[in-house]
mmCIF file of C-alpha atoms in Angstrom:
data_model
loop_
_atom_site.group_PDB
_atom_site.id
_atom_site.type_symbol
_atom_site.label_atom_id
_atom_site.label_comp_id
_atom_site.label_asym_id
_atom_site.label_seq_id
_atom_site.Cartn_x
_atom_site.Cartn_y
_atom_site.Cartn_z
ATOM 1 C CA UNK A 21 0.000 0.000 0.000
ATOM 2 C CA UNK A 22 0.948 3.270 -0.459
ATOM 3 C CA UNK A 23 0.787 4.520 2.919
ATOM 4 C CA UNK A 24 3.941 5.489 4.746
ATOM 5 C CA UNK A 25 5.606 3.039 7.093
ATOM 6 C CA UNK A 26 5.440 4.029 10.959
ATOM 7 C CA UNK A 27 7.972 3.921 12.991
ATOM 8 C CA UNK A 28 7.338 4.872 16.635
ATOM 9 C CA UNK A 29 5.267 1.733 17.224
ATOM 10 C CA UNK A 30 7.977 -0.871 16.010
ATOM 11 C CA UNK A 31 10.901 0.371 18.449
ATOM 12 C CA UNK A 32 10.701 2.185 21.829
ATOM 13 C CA UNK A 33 13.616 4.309 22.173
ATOM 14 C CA UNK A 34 12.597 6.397 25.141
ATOM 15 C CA UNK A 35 16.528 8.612 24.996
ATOM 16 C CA UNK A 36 16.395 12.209 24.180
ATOM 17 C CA UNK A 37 18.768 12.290 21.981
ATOM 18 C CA UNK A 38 22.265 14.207 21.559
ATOM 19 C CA UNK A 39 22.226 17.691 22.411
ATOM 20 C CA UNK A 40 24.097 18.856 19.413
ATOM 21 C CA UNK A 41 21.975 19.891 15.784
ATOM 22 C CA UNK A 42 21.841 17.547 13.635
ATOM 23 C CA UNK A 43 23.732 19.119 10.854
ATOM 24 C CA UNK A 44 26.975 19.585 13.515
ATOM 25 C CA UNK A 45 26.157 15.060 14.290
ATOM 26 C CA UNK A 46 26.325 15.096 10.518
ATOM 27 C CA UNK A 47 29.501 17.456 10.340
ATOM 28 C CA UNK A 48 31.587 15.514 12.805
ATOM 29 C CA UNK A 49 30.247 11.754 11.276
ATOM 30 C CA UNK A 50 28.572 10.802 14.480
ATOM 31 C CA UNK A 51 26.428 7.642 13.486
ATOM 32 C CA UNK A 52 25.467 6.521 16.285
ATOM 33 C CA UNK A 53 24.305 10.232 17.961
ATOM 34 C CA UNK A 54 22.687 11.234 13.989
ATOM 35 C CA UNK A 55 20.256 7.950 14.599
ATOM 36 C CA UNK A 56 19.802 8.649 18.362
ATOM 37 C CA UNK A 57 18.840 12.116 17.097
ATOM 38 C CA UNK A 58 16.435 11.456 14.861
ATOM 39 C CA UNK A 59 14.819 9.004 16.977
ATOM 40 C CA UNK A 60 14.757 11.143 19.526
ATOM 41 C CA UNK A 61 13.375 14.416 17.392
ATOM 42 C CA UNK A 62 10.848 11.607 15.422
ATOM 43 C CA UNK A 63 12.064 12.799 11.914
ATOM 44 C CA UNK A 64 11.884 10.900 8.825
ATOM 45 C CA UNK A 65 15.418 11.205 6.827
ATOM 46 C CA UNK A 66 15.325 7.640 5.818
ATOM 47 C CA UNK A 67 18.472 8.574 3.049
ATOM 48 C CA UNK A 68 19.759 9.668 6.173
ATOM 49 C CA UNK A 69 19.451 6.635 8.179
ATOM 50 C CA UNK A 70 20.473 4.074 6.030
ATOM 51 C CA UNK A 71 23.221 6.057 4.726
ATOM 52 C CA UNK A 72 24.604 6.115 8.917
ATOM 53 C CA UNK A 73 23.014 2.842 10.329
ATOM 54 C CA UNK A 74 24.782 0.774 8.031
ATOM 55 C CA UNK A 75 27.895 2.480 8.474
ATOM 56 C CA UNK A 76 27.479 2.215 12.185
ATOM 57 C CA UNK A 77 26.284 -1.723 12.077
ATOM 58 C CA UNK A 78 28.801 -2.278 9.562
ATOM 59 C CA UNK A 79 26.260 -3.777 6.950
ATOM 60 C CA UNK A 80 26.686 -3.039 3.463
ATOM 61 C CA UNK A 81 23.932 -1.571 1.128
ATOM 62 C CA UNK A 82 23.149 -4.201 -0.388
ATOM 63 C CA UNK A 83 22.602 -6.586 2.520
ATOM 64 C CA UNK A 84 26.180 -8.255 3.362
ATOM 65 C CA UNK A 85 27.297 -8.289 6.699
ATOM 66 C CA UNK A 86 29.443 -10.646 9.045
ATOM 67 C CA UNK A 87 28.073 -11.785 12.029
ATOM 68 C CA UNK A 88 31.097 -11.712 13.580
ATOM 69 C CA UNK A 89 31.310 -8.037 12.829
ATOM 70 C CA UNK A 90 28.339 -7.798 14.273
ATOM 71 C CA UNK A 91 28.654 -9.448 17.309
ATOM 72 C CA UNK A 92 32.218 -7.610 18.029
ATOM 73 C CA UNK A 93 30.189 -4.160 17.818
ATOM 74 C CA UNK A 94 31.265 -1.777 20.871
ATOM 75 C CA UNK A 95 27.098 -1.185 21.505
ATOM 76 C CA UNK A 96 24.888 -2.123 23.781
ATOM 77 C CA UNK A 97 22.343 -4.839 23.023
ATOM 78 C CA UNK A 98 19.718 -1.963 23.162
ATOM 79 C CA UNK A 99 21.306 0.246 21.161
ATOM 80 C CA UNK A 100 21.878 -1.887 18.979
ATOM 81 C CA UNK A 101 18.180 -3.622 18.412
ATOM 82 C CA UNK A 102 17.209 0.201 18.301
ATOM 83 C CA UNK A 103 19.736 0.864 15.026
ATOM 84 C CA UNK A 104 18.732 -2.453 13.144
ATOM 85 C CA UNK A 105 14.741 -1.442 13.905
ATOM 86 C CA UNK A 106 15.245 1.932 12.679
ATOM 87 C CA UNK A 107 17.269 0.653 9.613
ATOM 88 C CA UNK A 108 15.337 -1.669 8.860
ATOM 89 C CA UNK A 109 12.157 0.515 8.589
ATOM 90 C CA UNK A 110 14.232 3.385 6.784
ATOM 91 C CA UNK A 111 15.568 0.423 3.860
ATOM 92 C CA UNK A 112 11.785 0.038 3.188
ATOM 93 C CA UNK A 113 11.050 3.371 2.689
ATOM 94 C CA UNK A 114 13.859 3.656 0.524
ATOM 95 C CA UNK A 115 12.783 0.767 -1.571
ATOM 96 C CA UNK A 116 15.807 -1.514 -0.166
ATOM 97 C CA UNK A 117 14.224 -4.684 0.652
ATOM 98 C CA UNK A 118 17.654 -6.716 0.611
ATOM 99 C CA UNK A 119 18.692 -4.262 3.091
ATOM 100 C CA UNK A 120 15.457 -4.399 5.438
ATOM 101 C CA UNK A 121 15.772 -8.322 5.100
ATOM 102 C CA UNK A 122 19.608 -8.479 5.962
ATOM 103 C CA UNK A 123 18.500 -6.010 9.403
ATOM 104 C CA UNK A 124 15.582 -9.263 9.990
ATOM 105 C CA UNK A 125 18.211 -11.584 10.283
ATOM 106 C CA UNK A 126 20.653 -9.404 12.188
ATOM 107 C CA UNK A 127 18.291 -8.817 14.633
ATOM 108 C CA UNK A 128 18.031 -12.963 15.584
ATOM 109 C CA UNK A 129 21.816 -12.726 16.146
ATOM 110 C CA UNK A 130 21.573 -9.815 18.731
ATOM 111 C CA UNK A 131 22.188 -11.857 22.198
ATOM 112 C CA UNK A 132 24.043 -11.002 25.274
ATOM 113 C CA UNK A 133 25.123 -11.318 28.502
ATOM 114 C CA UNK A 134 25.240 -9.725 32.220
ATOM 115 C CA UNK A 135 27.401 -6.761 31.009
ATOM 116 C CA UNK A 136 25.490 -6.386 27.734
ATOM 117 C CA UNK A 137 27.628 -6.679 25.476
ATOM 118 C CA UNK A 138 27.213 -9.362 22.377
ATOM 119 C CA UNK A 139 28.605 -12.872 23.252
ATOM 120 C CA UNK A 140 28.789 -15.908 20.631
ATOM 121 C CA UNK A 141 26.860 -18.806 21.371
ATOM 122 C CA UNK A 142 24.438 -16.475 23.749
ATOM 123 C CA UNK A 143 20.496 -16.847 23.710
ATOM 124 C CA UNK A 144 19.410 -14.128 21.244
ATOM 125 C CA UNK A 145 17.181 -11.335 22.963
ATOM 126 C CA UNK A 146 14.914 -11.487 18.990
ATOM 127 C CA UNK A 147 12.743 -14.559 18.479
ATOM 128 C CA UNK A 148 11.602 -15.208 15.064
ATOM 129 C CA UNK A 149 7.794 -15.317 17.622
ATOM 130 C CA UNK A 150 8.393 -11.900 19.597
ATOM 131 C CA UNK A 151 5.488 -9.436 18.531
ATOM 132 C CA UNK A 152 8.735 -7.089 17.719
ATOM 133 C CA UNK A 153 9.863 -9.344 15.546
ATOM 134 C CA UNK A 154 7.161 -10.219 13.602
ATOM 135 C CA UNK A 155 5.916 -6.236 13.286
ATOM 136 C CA UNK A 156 9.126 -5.774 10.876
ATOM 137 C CA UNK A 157 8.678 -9.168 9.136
ATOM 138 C CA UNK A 158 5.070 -8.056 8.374
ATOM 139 C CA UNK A 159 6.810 -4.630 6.845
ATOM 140 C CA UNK A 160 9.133 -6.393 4.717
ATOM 141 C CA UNK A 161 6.230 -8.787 3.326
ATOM 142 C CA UNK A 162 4.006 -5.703 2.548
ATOM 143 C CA UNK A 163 7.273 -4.053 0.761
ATOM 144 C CA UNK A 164 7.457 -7.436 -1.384
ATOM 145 C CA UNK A 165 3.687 -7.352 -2.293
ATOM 146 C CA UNK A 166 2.913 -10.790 -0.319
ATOM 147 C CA UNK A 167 0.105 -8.882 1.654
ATOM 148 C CA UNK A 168 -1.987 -12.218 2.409
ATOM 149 C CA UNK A 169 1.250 -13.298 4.349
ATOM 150 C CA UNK A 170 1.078 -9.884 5.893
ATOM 151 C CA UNK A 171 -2.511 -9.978 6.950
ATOM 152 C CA UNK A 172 -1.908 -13.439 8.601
ATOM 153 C CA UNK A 173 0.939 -11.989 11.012
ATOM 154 C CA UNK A 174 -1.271 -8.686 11.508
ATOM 155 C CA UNK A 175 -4.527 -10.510 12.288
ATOM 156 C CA UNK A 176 -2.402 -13.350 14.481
ATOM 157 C CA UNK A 177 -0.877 -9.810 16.529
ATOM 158 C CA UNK A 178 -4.644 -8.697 16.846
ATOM 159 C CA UNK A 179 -5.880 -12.049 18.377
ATOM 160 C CA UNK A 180 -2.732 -12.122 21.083
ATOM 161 C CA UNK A 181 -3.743 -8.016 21.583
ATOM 162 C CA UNK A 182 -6.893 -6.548 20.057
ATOM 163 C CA UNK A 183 -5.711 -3.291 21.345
ATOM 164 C CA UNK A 184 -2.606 -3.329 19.061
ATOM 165 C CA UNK A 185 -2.625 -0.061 17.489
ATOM 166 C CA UNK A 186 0.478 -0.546 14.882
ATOM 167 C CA UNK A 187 -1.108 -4.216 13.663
ATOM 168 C CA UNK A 188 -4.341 -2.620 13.629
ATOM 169 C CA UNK A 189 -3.758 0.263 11.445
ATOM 170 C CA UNK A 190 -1.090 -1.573 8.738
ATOM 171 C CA UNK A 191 -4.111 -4.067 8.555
ATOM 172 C CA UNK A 192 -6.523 -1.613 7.674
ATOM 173 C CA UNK A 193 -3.968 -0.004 5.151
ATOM 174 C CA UNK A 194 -3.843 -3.189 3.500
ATOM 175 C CA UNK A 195 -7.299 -3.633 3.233
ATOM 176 C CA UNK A 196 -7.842 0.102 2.237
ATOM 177 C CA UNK A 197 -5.671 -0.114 -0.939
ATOM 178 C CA UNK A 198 -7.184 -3.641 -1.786
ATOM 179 C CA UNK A 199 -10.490 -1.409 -1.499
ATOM 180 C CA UNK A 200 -9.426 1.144 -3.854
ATOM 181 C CA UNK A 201 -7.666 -0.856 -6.257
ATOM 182 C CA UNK A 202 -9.314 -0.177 -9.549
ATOM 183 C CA UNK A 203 -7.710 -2.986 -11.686
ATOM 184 C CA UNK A 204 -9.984 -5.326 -12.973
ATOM 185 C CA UNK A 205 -8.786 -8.481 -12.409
ATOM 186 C CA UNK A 206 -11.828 -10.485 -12.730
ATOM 187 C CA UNK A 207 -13.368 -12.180 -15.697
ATOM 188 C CA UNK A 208 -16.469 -9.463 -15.878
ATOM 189 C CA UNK A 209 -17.193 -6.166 -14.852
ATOM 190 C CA UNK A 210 -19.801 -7.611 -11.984
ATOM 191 C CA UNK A 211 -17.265 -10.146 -10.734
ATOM 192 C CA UNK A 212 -14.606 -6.783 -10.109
ATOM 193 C CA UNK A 213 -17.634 -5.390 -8.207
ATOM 194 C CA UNK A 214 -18.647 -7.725 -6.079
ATOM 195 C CA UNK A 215 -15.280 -8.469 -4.828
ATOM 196 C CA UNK A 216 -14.628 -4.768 -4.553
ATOM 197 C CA UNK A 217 -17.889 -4.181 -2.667
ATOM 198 C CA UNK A 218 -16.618 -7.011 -0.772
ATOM 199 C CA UNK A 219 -12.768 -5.626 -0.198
ATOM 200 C CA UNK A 220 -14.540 -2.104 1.403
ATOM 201 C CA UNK A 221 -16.591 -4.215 3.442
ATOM 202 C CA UNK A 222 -13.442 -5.602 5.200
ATOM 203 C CA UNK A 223 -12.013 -2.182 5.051
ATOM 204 C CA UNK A 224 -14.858 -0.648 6.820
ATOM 205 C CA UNK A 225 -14.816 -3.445 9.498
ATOM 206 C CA UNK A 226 -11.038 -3.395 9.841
ATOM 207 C CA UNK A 227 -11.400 0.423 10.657
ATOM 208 C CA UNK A 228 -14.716 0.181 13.140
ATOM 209 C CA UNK A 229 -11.838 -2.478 14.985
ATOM 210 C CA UNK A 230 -9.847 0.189 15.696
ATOM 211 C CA UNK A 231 -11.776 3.148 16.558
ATOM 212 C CA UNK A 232 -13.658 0.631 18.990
ATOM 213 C CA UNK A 233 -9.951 0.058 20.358
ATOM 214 C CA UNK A 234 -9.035 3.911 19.807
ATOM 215 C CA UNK A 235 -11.230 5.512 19.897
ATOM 216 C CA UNK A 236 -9.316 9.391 20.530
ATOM 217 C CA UNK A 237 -7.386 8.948 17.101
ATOM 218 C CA UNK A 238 -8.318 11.745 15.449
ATOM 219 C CA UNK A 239 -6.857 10.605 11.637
ATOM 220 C CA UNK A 240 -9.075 7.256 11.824
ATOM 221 C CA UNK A 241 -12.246 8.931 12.665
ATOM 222 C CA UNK A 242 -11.165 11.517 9.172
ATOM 223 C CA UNK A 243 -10.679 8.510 7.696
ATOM 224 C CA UNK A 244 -14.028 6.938 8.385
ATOM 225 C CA UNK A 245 -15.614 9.997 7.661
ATOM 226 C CA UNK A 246 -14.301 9.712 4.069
ATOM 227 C CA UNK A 247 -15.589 6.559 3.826
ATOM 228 C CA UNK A 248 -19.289 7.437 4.607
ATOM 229 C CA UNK A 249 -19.186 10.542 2.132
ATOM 230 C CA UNK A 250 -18.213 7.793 -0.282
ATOM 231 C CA UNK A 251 -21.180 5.688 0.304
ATOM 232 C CA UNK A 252 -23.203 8.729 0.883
ATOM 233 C CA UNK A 253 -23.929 7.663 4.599
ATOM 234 C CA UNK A 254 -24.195 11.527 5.541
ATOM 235 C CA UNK A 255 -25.358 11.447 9.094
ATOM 236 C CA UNK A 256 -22.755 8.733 9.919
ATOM 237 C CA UNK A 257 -20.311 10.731 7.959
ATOM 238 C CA UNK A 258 -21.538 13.989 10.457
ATOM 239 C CA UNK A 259 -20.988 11.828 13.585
ATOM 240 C CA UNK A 260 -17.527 10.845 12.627
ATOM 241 C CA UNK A 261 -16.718 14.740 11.431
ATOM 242 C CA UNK A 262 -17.819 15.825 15.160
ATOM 243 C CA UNK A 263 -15.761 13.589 16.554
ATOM 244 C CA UNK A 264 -12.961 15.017 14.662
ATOM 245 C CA UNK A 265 -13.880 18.474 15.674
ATOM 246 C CA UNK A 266 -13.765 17.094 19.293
ATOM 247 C CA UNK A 267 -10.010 16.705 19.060
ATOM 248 C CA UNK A 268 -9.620 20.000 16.169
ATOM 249 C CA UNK A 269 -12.009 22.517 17.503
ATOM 250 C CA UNK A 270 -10.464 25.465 15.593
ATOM 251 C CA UNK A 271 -9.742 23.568 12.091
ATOM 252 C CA UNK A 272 -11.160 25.430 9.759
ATOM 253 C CA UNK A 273 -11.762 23.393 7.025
ATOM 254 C CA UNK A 274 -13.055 20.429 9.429
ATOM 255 C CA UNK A 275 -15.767 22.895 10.027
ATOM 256 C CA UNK A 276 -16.592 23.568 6.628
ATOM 257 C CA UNK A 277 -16.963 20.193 5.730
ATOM 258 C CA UNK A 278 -19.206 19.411 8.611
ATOM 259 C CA UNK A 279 -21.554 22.347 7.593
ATOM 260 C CA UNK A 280 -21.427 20.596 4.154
ATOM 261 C CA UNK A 281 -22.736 17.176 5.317
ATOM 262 C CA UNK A 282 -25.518 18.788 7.497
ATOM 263 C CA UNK A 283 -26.539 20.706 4.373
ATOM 264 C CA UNK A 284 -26.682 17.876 1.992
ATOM 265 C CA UNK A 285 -28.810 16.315 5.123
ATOM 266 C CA UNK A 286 -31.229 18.649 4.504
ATOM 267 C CA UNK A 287 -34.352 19.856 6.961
ATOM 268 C CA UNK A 288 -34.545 22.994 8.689
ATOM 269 C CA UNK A 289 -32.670 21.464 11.697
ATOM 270 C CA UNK A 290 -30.005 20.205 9.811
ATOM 271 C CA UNK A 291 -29.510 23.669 7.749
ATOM 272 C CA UNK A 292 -28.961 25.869 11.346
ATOM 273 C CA UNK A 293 -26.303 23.524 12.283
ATOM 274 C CA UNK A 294 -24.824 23.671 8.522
ATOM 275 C CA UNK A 295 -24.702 27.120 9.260
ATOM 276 C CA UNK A 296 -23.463 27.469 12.639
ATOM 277 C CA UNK A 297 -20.205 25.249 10.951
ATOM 278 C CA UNK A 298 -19.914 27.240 8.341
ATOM 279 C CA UNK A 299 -19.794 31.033 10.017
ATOM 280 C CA UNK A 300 -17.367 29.016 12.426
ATOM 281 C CA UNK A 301 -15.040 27.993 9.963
ATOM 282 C CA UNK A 302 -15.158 31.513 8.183
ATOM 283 C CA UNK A 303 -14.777 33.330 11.424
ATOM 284 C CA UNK A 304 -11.842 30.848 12.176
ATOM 285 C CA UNK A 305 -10.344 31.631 8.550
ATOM 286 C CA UNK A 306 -11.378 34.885 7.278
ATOM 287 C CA UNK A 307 -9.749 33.684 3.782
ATOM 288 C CA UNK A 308 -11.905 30.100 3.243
ATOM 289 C CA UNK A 309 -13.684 30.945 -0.206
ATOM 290 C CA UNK A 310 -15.393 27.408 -0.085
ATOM 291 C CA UNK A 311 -16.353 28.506 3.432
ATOM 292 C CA UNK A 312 -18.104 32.058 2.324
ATOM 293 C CA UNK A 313 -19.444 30.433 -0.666
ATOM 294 C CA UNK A 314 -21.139 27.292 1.356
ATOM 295 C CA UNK A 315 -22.302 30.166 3.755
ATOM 296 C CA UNK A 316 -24.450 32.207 1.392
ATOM 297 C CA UNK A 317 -25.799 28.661 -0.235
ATOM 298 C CA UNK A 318 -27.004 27.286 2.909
ATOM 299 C CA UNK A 319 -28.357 30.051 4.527
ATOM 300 C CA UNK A 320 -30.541 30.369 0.926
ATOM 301 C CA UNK A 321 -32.086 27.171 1.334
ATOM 302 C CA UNK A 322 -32.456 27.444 4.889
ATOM 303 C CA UNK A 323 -34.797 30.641 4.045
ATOM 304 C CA UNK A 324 -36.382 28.545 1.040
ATOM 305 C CA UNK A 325 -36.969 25.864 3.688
ATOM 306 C CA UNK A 326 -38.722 28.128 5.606
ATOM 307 C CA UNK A 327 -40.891 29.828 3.016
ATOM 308 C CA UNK A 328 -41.951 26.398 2.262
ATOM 309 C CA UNK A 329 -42.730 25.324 5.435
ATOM 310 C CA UNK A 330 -44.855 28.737 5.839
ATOM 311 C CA UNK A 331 -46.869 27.763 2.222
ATOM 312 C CA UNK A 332 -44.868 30.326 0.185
ATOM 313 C CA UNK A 333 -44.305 34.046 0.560
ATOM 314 C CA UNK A 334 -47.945 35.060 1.597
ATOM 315 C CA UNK A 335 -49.082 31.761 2.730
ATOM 316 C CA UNK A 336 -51.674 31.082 5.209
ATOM 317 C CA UNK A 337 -49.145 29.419 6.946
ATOM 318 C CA UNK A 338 -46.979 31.549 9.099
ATOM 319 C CA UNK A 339 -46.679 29.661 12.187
ATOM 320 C CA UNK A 340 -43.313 28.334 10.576
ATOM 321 C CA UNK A 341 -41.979 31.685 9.674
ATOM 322 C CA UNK A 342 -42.904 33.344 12.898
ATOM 323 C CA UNK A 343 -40.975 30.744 14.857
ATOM 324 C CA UNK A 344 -37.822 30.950 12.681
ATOM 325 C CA UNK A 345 -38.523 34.815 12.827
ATOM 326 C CA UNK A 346 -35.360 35.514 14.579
ATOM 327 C CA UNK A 347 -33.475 32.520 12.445
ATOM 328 C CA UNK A 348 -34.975 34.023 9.364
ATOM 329 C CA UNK A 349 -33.250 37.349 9.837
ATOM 330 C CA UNK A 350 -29.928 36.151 10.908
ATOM 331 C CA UNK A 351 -29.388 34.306 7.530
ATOM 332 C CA UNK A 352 -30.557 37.024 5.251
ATOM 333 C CA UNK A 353 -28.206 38.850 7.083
ATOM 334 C CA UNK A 354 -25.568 36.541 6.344
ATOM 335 C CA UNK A 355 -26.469 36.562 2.626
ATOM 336 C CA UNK A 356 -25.661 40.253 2.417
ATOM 337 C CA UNK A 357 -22.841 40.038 4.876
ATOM 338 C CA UNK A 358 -20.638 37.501 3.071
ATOM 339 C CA UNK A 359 -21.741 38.786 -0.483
ATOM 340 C CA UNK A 360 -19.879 41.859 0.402
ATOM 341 C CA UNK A 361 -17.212 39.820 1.364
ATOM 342 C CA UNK A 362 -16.782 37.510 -1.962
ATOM 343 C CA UNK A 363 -17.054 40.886 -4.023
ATOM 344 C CA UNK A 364 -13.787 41.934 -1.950
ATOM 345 C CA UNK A 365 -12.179 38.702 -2.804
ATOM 346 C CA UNK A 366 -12.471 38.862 -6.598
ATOM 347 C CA UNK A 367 -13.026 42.318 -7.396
ATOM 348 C CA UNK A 368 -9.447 42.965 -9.206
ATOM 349 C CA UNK A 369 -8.719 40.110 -9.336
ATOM 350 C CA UNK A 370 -8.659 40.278 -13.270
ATOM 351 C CA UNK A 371 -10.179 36.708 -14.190
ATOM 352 C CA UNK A 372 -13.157 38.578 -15.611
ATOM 353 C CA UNK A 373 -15.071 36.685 -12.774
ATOM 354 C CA UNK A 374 -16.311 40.197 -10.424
ATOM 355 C CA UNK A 375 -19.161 40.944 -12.944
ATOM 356 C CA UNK A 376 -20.148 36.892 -12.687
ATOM 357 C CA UNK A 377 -20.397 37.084 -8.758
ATOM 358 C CA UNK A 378 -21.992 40.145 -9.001
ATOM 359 C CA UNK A 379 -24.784 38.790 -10.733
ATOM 360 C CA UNK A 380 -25.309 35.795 -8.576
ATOM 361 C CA UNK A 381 -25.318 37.749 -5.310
ATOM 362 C CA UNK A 382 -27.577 39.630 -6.995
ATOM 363 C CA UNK A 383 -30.176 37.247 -7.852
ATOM 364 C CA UNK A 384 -29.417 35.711 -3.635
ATOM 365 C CA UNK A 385 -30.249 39.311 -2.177
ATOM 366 C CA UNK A 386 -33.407 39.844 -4.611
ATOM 367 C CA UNK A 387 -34.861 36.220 -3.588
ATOM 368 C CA UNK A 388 -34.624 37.201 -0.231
#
């Protein structure tokens, strides 16, 4: 999948790092303080790290190394799982996979004793069944397209921790891009559907897994969102949205696109909150153009609502109007007020577009 590889859930390096910049670690050749460093800092120079953990673990780019090499290293045990992790991770995003493979099997040889430093003959710290183990293994078989083998080892991680967050969210990756995938593999066009209908299915389900197990992360409840706007589940689409704005109260564009799903919603109800999003997000970013535009839209069918609630301008129905009275002249209000503000955004602008929004504000403030 496309999706970039994380690294803070495969290795727990808890050391601040060298006090130095990084350019001076880079001046002076310090390996071991340039991966310590970005570690510490959570940067991602994977050029950078492969370029320094290989000369620091004395593996070549291309994979070689001698255990004995290894195993005659002046680091710690620590230290040195911590280098082949991050390596390991940084060869994959660099498209090494010999590299990340080589750092797999270094990582079984890693063993010690009281004083910590690498013995031959020693019990290895890495098991080829340790969850650390297998989180990289699962990496490399994702980076060589074998991601049935990496599903197995994800969904094997889930059923020894269901709260696994790294399994959880490479699963869901997987599944994702299987989703999306718009090669038609099948014989027929309704065979590709089905098994895509079936592929977003899993997706979906992978994802609910997660935000039942996380339920503060912020990216998978955007992420679900997405997915409801493209089934055109708008209220569960809203939920997920408010849950976002939970975390992102004073995102601006999180706001407009909440305003956007209660619109499409529809009903009087539904329109007032659409607008109480939308003057948010504007008043959070005075320059949001889809903002001011989604504004002066919604608060025009909010008043066409209305009206036809009431029976039409005139109608023997005014109960509706009279209630919304208030309502009523707060959006024609904003009709006028962000009109005034879209004719400062494009008048000079010299796209021949003023005399176009002219018009259409216009025709807004004479329907009112």
């Amino acid at each position: 999948p496309p999706q970039p590889y994380g690294t803070t859930d495969t290795y727990n390096d808890n050391t601040m790092g060298p006090e130095d910049s990084l350019e001076t670690l880079l001046r002076t050749n310090d390996h071991l303080s340039v991966l310590r460093y970005i570690r510490a800092h959570k940067l991602r120079e994977p050029h950078l790290v492969v370029r320094h953990g290989t000369l620091l673990l004395n593996i070549s780019p291309s994979g070689e190394f001698s255990p004995r090499k290894l195993a005659s290293s002046s680091l710690g045990n620590a230290e040195k799982l911590s280098a082949l992790e991050q390596l390991c991770i940084s060869s994959l995003e660099v498209g090494n996979l010999p590299l990340a493979e080589s750092c797999l099997d270094a990582l079984l040889l890693v063993g010690g004793n009281s004083n910590g430093t690498a013995t031959a003959g020693a019990a290895p710290l890495i098991t080829k069944e340790s969850t650390r183990y297998r989180k990289l293994l699962a990496l490399c078989l994702e980076s060589s397209t074998d991601y049935d083998g990496a599903l197995k080892i994800y969904d094997a991680l889930l059923k020894e921790n269901p709260a696994n967050s790294h399994a959880a969210r490479r699963k869901y990756c997987i599944l994702a891009a299987r989703a999306n995938d718009t090669t038609a593999s099948s014989s027929s066009i309704s065979q590709w559907e089905e098994s895509s209908s079936e592929a977003q299915l899993k997706a979906y389900s992978a994802l609910n897994d997660y935000l039942q197990h996380h339920p503060g992360e912020v990216t998978a409840w955007n992420e679900m969102a997405e997915f409801c706007l493209s089934h055109s589940d708008y209220k569960g689409a809203a939920y997920c949205y408010e849950e976002v704005i939970l975390a992102c109260p004073l995102d601006s564009d999180v706001h407009t696109k909440l305003g956007e799903v209660y619109a499409t919603i529809g009903g009087i109800d539904n329109l007032k909150m659409a607008r109480k999003h939308l003057a948010q997000a504007v008043n959070l970013n005075g320059a949001n153009l889809r903002g001011v535009w989604s504004l002066v839209a919604v608060a025009e069918s909010y008043l066409e609502e209305v009206e036809r609630g009431s029976g039409g301008k005139g109608g023997s129905r005014g109960g509706l109007r009279e209630l919304e009275e208030e309502s009523v002249a707060v959006a024609k209000e904003l009709v006028l007020h962000c009109g005034e503000k879209l004719m400062g955004f494009y008048k000079g602008s010299g796209r021949g577009l003023e005399k176009v929004v002219e018009q259409v504000l216009k025709d807004c403030s004479q329907a009112l």
